[in-house]
Amino acid sequence: MEASFDVNGKEFKVDFSMLGSEKYYFNGVLLKKRRSFKFNDRLVFDTEEGKIEIAVSLSPKNWSTQAFINNELIVEELFPEFKQKIEDGKSSKGMGKSGMFKNVILWCILTIVFLMIFQWVK
Protein backbone atom coordinates (compact mmCIF):
# COMPACT_ATOMS: atom_id res chain seq x y z
CA MET A 1 0.00 0.00 0.00
CA GLU A 2 1.36 3.37 -0.96
CA ALA A 3 0.24 6.82 0.03
CA SER A 4 1.81 10.21 -0.52
CA PHE A 5 1.09 13.78 0.42
CA ASP A 6 2.54 17.20 -0.26
CA VAL A 7 4.83 18.98 2.20
CA ASN A 8 5.49 22.50 0.88
CA GLY A 9 5.83 21.26 -2.69
CA LYS A 10 7.82 18.14 -1.80
CA GLU A 11 6.41 14.63 -1.73
CA PHE A 12 6.33 12.51 1.42
CA LYS A 13 5.58 8.89 0.58
CA VAL A 14 4.63 6.01 2.86
CA ASP A 15 4.90 2.41 1.62
CA PHE A 16 3.47 -0.38 3.81
CA SER A 17 3.39 -4.07 2.95
CA MET A 18 1.12 -6.70 4.46
CA LEU A 19 4.23 -8.52 5.74
CA GLY A 20 5.23 -5.66 8.04
CA SER A 21 7.69 -3.81 5.81
CA GLU A 22 7.55 -0.03 6.08
CA LYS A 23 9.36 2.55 3.96
CA TYR A 24 9.24 6.31 4.35
CA TYR A 25 10.47 8.65 1.59
CA PHE A 26 10.78 12.42 1.52
CA ASN A 27 11.42 14.15 -1.79
CA GLY A 28 12.52 10.82 -3.31
CA VAL A 29 15.03 10.01 -0.54
CA LEU A 30 14.50 6.98 1.68
CA LEU A 31 14.33 8.24 5.28
CA LYS A 32 13.54 5.01 7.07
CA LYS A 33 13.05 1.35 6.23
CA ARG A 34 11.98 -1.15 8.86
CA ARG A 35 9.88 -4.16 9.70
CA SER A 36 7.22 -3.54 12.27
CA PHE A 37 4.18 -5.37 13.55
CA LYS A 38 3.15 -2.70 16.06
CA PHE A 39 -0.54 -1.92 16.29
CA ASN A 40 0.00 1.59 17.65
CA ASP A 41 2.98 3.65 16.62
CA ARG A 42 4.02 7.21 15.93
CA LEU A 43 7.09 8.01 13.83
CA VAL A 44 8.58 11.49 13.76
CA PHE A 45 10.83 12.78 10.96
CA ASP A 46 12.62 16.10 11.32
CA THR A 47 13.02 17.65 7.88
CA GLU A 48 13.91 21.08 6.56
CA GLU A 49 10.16 21.57 5.98
CA GLY A 50 9.28 20.85 9.60
CA LYS A 51 8.41 17.92 11.82
CA ILE A 52 6.47 15.22 9.94
CA GLU A 53 4.66 12.59 12.01
CA ILE A 54 2.98 9.42 10.87
CA ALA A 55 0.53 7.98 13.40
CA VAL A 56 -0.72 4.41 13.03
CA SER A 57 -3.48 2.89 15.13
CA LEU A 58 -4.73 -0.58 14.25
CA SER A 59 -7.31 -2.41 16.32
CA PRO A 60 -10.49 -4.39 15.69
CA LYS A 61 -12.58 -1.28 16.40
CA ASN A 62 -10.36 1.36 14.82
CA TRP A 63 -8.11 1.57 11.78
CA SER A 64 -6.30 4.86 11.36
CA THR A 65 -3.15 6.09 9.62
CA GLN A 66 -2.72 9.85 9.85
CA ALA A 67 -0.09 12.41 8.87
CA PHE A 68 0.82 15.55 10.80
CA ILE A 69 3.13 18.44 9.95
CA ASN A 70 4.31 20.43 12.96
CA ASN A 71 1.57 18.81 15.10
CA GLU A 72 -1.16 19.86 12.64
CA LEU A 73 -3.26 17.10 11.09
CA ILE A 74 -2.93 17.33 7.31
CA VAL A 75 -4.03 13.87 6.18
CA GLU A 76 -7.02 12.35 7.96
CA GLU A 77 -6.45 8.89 6.46
CA LEU A 78 -3.42 7.80 4.41
CA PHE A 79 -5.09 4.62 3.11
CA PRO A 80 -8.82 5.42 2.78
CA GLU A 81 -9.51 2.58 0.30
CA PHE A 82 -8.00 -0.01 2.64
CA LYS A 83 -9.83 1.43 5.64
CA GLN A 84 -13.09 1.22 3.68
CA LYS A 85 -12.44 -2.45 2.88
CA ILE A 86 -11.84 -3.12 6.59
CA GLU A 87 -15.02 -1.26 7.54
CA ASP A 88 -17.06 -3.10 4.88
CA GLY A 89 -15.70 -6.44 6.10
CA LYS A 90 -16.63 -5.61 9.69
CA SER A 91 -20.16 -4.59 8.76
CA SER A 92 -20.77 -7.71 6.68
CA LYS A 93 -19.35 -9.96 9.41
CA GLY A 94 -21.15 -8.24 12.21
CA MET A 95 -24.41 -9.83 13.18
CA GLY A 96 -27.13 -8.83 15.52
CA LYS A 97 -29.25 -11.03 17.74
CA SER A 98 -31.27 -12.40 14.80
CA GLY A 99 -28.06 -13.37 12.96
CA MET A 100 -26.72 -15.19 16.00
CA PHE A 101 -30.07 -16.94 16.49
CA LYS A 102 -30.01 -18.12 12.86
CA ASN A 103 -26.45 -19.42 13.35
CA VAL A 104 -27.47 -21.37 16.47
CA ILE A 105 -30.46 -22.91 14.66
CA LEU A 106 -28.27 -23.85 11.68
CA TRP A 107 -25.67 -25.51 13.91
CA CYS A 108 -28.39 -27.39 15.82
CA ILE A 109 -29.85 -28.71 12.56
CA LEU A 110 -26.42 -29.75 11.30
CA THR A 111 -25.70 -31.54 14.59
CA ILE A 112 -29.00 -33.43 14.47
CA VAL A 113 -28.42 -34.43 10.82
CA PHE A 114 -24.89 -35.58 11.65
CA LEU A 115 -26.12 -37.66 14.62
CA MET A 116 -28.87 -39.22 12.49
CA ILE A 117 -26.38 -40.18 9.77
CA PHE A 118 -23.99 -41.55 12.41
CA GLN A 119 -26.78 -43.70 13.93
CA TRP A 120 -27.89 -44.92 10.50
CA VAL A 121 -24.34 -45.95 9.49
CA LYS A 122 -23.73 -47.67 12.81
PDB file of C-alpha atoms in Angstrom:
ATOM      1  CA  MET A   1       0.000   0.000   0.000  1.00  0.00           C
ATOM      2  CA  GLU A   2       1.357   3.366  -0.958  1.00  0.00           C
ATOM      3  CA  ALA A   3       0.240   6.823   0.027  1.00  0.00           C
ATOM      4  CA  SER A   4       1.811  10.208  -0.519  1.00  0.00           C
ATOM      5  CA  PHE A   5       1.090  13.782   0.421  1.00  0.00           C
ATOM      6  CA  ASP A   6       2.543  17.199  -0.262  1.00  0.00           C
ATOM      7  CA  VAL A   7       4.825  18.983   2.200  1.00  0.00           C
ATOM      8  CA  ASN A   8       5.495  22.497   0.885  1.00  0.00           C
ATOM      9  CA  GLY A   9       5.830  21.261  -2.688  1.00  0.00           C
ATOM     10  CA  LYS A  10       7.816  18.142  -1.800  1.00  0.00           C
ATOM     11  CA  GLU A  11       6.413  14.629  -1.728  1.00  0.00           C
ATOM     12  CA  PHE A  12       6.330  12.505   1.420  1.00  0.00           C
ATOM     13  CA  LYS A  13       5.579   8.885   0.576  1.00  0.00           C
ATOM     14  CA  VAL A  14       4.630   6.007   2.862  1.00  0.00           C
ATOM     15  CA  ASP A  15       4.896   2.414   1.615  1.00  0.00           C
ATOM     16  CA  PHE A  16       3.467  -0.377   3.806  1.00  0.00           C
ATOM     17  CA  SER A  17       3.386  -4.071   2.946  1.00  0.00           C
ATOM     18  CA  MET A  18       1.121  -6.701   4.459  1.00  0.00           C
ATOM     19  CA  LEU A  19       4.233  -8.517   5.738  1.00  0.00           C
ATOM     20  CA  GLY A  20       5.233  -5.656   8.044  1.00  0.00           C
ATOM     21  CA  SER A  21       7.691  -3.813   5.811  1.00  0.00           C
ATOM     22  CA  GLU A  22       7.546  -0.032   6.081  1.00  0.00           C
ATOM     23  CA  LYS A  23       9.361   2.554   3.958  1.00  0.00           C
ATOM     24  CA  TYR A  24       9.241   6.309   4.346  1.00  0.00           C
ATOM     25  CA  TYR A  25      10.467   8.649   1.590  1.00  0.00           C
ATOM     26  CA  PHE A  26      10.785  12.423   1.519  1.00  0.00           C
ATOM     27  CA  ASN A  27      11.422  14.149  -1.786  1.00  0.00           C
ATOM     28  CA  GLY A  28      12.524  10.817  -3.309  1.00  0.00           C
ATOM     29  CA  VAL A  29      15.027  10.009  -0.536  1.00  0.00           C
ATOM     30  CA  LEU A  30      14.496   6.976   1.681  1.00  0.00           C
ATOM     31  CA  LEU A  31      14.329   8.236   5.281  1.00  0.00           C
ATOM     32  CA  LYS A  32      13.539   5.011   7.066  1.00  0.00           C
ATOM     33  CA  LYS A  33      13.050   1.347   6.227  1.00  0.00           C
ATOM     34  CA  ARG A  34      11.982  -1.152   8.862  1.00  0.00           C
ATOM     35  CA  ARG A  35       9.883  -4.163   9.700  1.00  0.00           C
ATOM     36  CA  SER A  36       7.221  -3.539  12.273  1.00  0.00           C
ATOM     37  CA  PHE A  37       4.179  -5.365  13.552  1.00  0.00           C
ATOM     38  CA  LYS A  38       3.149  -2.700  16.061  1.00  0.00           C
ATOM     39  CA  PHE A  39      -0.545  -1.923  16.289  1.00  0.00           C
ATOM     40  CA  ASN A  40       0.004   1.589  17.648  1.00  0.00           C
ATOM     41  CA  ASP A  41       2.984   3.654  16.620  1.00  0.00           C
ATOM     42  CA  ARG A  42       4.021   7.212  15.926  1.00  0.00           C
ATOM     43  CA  LEU A  43       7.090   8.015  13.827  1.00  0.00           C
ATOM     44  CA  VAL A  44       8.576  11.491  13.755  1.00  0.00           C
ATOM     45  CA  PHE A  45      10.825  12.784  10.960  1.00  0.00           C
ATOM     46  CA  ASP A  46      12.623  16.102  11.322  1.00  0.00           C
ATOM     47  CA  THR A  47      13.021  17.655   7.876  1.00  0.00           C
ATOM     48  CA  GLU A  48      13.908  21.083   6.556  1.00  0.00           C
ATOM     49  CA  GLU A  49      10.165  21.568   5.977  1.00  0.00           C
ATOM     50  CA  GLY A  50       9.281  20.846   9.600  1.00  0.00           C
ATOM     51  CA  LYS A  51       8.415  17.923  11.818  1.00  0.00           C
ATOM     52  CA  ILE A  52       6.466  15.220   9.943  1.00  0.00           C
ATOM     53  CA  GLU A  53       4.659  12.595  12.014  1.00  0.00           C
ATOM     54  CA  ILE A  54       2.977   9.421  10.867  1.00  0.00           C
ATOM     55  CA  ALA A  55       0.531   7.978  13.404  1.00  0.00           C
ATOM     56  CA  VAL A  56      -0.715   4.409  13.029  1.00  0.00           C
ATOM     57  CA  SER A  57      -3.477   2.891  15.131  1.00  0.00           C
ATOM     58  CA  LEU A  58      -4.733  -0.583  14.246  1.00  0.00           C
ATOM     59  CA  SER A  59      -7.313  -2.413  16.320  1.00  0.00           C
ATOM     60  CA  PRO A  60     -10.493  -4.385  15.690  1.00  0.00           C
ATOM     61  CA  LYS A  61     -12.578  -1.284  16.404  1.00  0.00           C
ATOM     62  CA  ASN A  62     -10.363   1.359  14.818  1.00  0.00           C
ATOM     63  CA  TRP A  63      -8.108   1.570  11.779  1.00  0.00           C
ATOM     64  CA  SER A  64      -6.301   4.863  11.362  1.00  0.00           C
ATOM     65  CA  THR A  65      -3.151   6.093   9.615  1.00  0.00           C
ATOM     66  CA  GLN A  66      -2.723   9.852   9.852  1.00  0.00           C
ATOM     67  CA  ALA A  67      -0.093  12.410   8.871  1.00  0.00           C
ATOM     68  CA  PHE A  68       0.818  15.546  10.797  1.00  0.00           C
ATOM     69  CA  ILE A  69       3.126  18.444   9.954  1.00  0.00           C
ATOM     70  CA  ASN A  70       4.309  20.435  12.964  1.00  0.00           C
ATOM     71  CA  ASN A  71       1.568  18.812  15.101  1.00  0.00           C
ATOM     72  CA  GLU A  72      -1.162  19.858  12.639  1.00  0.00           C
ATOM     73  CA  LEU A  73      -3.258  17.101  11.089  1.00  0.00           C
ATOM     74  CA  ILE A  74      -2.933  17.334   7.312  1.00  0.00           C
ATOM     75  CA  VAL A  75      -4.034  13.868   6.178  1.00  0.00           C
ATOM     76  CA  GLU A  76      -7.024  12.353   7.956  1.00  0.00           C
ATOM     77  CA  GLU A  77      -6.447   8.891   6.457  1.00  0.00           C
ATOM     78  CA  LEU A  78      -3.419   7.803   4.409  1.00  0.00           C
ATOM     79  CA  PHE A  79      -5.088   4.620   3.107  1.00  0.00           C
ATOM     80  CA  PRO A  80      -8.818   5.420   2.777  1.00  0.00           C
ATOM     81  CA  GLU A  81      -9.507   2.581   0.303  1.00  0.00           C
ATOM     82  CA  PHE A  82      -8.005  -0.013   2.636  1.00  0.00           C
ATOM     83  CA  LYS A  83      -9.834   1.430   5.645  1.00  0.00           C
ATOM     84  CA  GLN A  84     -13.089   1.218   3.678  1.00  0.00           C
ATOM     85  CA  LYS A  85     -12.436  -2.453   2.884  1.00  0.00           C
ATOM     86  CA  ILE A  86     -11.835  -3.119   6.588  1.00  0.00           C
ATOM     87  CA  GLU A  87     -15.021  -1.259   7.538  1.00  0.00           C
ATOM     88  CA  ASP A  88     -17.057  -3.103   4.877  1.00  0.00           C
ATOM     89  CA  GLY A  89     -15.698  -6.444   6.104  1.00  0.00           C
ATOM     90  CA  LYS A  90     -16.630  -5.606   9.686  1.00  0.00           C
ATOM     91  CA  SER A  91     -20.162  -4.588   8.755  1.00  0.00           C
ATOM     92  CA  SER A  92     -20.767  -7.715   6.683  1.00  0.00           C
ATOM     93  CA  LYS A  93     -19.351  -9.963   9.414  1.00  0.00           C
ATOM     94  CA  GLY A  94     -21.152  -8.238  12.214  1.00  0.00           C
ATOM     95  CA  MET A  95     -24.411  -9.827  13.179  1.00  0.00           C
ATOM     96  CA  GLY A  96     -27.134  -8.833  15.524  1.00  0.00           C
ATOM     97  CA  LYS A  97     -29.255 -11.033  17.742  1.00  0.00           C
ATOM     98  CA  SER A  98     -31.266 -12.397  14.804  1.00  0.00           C
ATOM     99  CA  GLY A  99     -28.064 -13.372  12.957  1.00  0.00           C
ATOM    100  CA  MET A 100     -26.720 -15.186  16.001  1.00  0.00           C
ATOM    101  CA  PHE A 101     -30.073 -16.940  16.489  1.00  0.00           C
ATOM    102  CA  LYS A 102     -30.008 -18.116  12.856  1.00  0.00           C
ATOM    103  CA  ASN A 103     -26.453 -19.417  13.353  1.00  0.00           C
ATOM    104  CA  VAL A 104     -27.473 -21.366  16.471  1.00  0.00           C
ATOM    105  CA  ILE A 105     -30.456 -22.907  14.657  1.00  0.00           C
ATOM    106  CA  LEU A 106     -28.272 -23.850  11.675  1.00  0.00           C
ATOM    107  CA  TRP A 107     -25.667 -25.515  13.911  1.00  0.00           C
ATOM    108  CA  CYS A 108     -28.387 -27.395  15.821  1.00  0.00           C
ATOM    109  CA  ILE A 109     -29.854 -28.711  12.565  1.00  0.00           C
ATOM    110  CA  LEU A 110     -26.416 -29.748  11.304  1.00  0.00           C
ATOM    111  CA  THR A 111     -25.698 -31.537  14.595  1.00  0.00           C
ATOM    112  CA  ILE A 112     -29.004 -33.428  14.468  1.00  0.00           C
ATOM    113  CA  VAL A 113     -28.422 -34.431  10.823  1.00  0.00           C
ATOM    114  CA  PHE A 114     -24.886 -35.582  11.647  1.00  0.00           C
ATOM    115  CA  LEU A 115     -26.121 -37.655  14.615  1.00  0.00           C
ATOM    116  CA  MET A 116     -28.869 -39.216  12.492  1.00  0.00           C
ATOM    117  CA  ILE A 117     -26.376 -40.178   9.769  1.00  0.00           C
ATOM    118  CA  PHE A 118     -23.987 -41.547  12.406  1.00  0.00           C
ATOM    119  CA  GLN A 119     -26.775 -43.696  13.932  1.00  0.00           C
ATOM    120  CA  TRP A 120     -27.893 -44.924  10.499  1.00  0.00           C
ATOM    121  CA  VAL A 121     -24.335 -45.946   9.487  1.00  0.00           C
ATOM    122  CA  LYS A 122     -23.735 -47.669  12.815  1.00  0.00           C
TER     123      LYS A 122
END
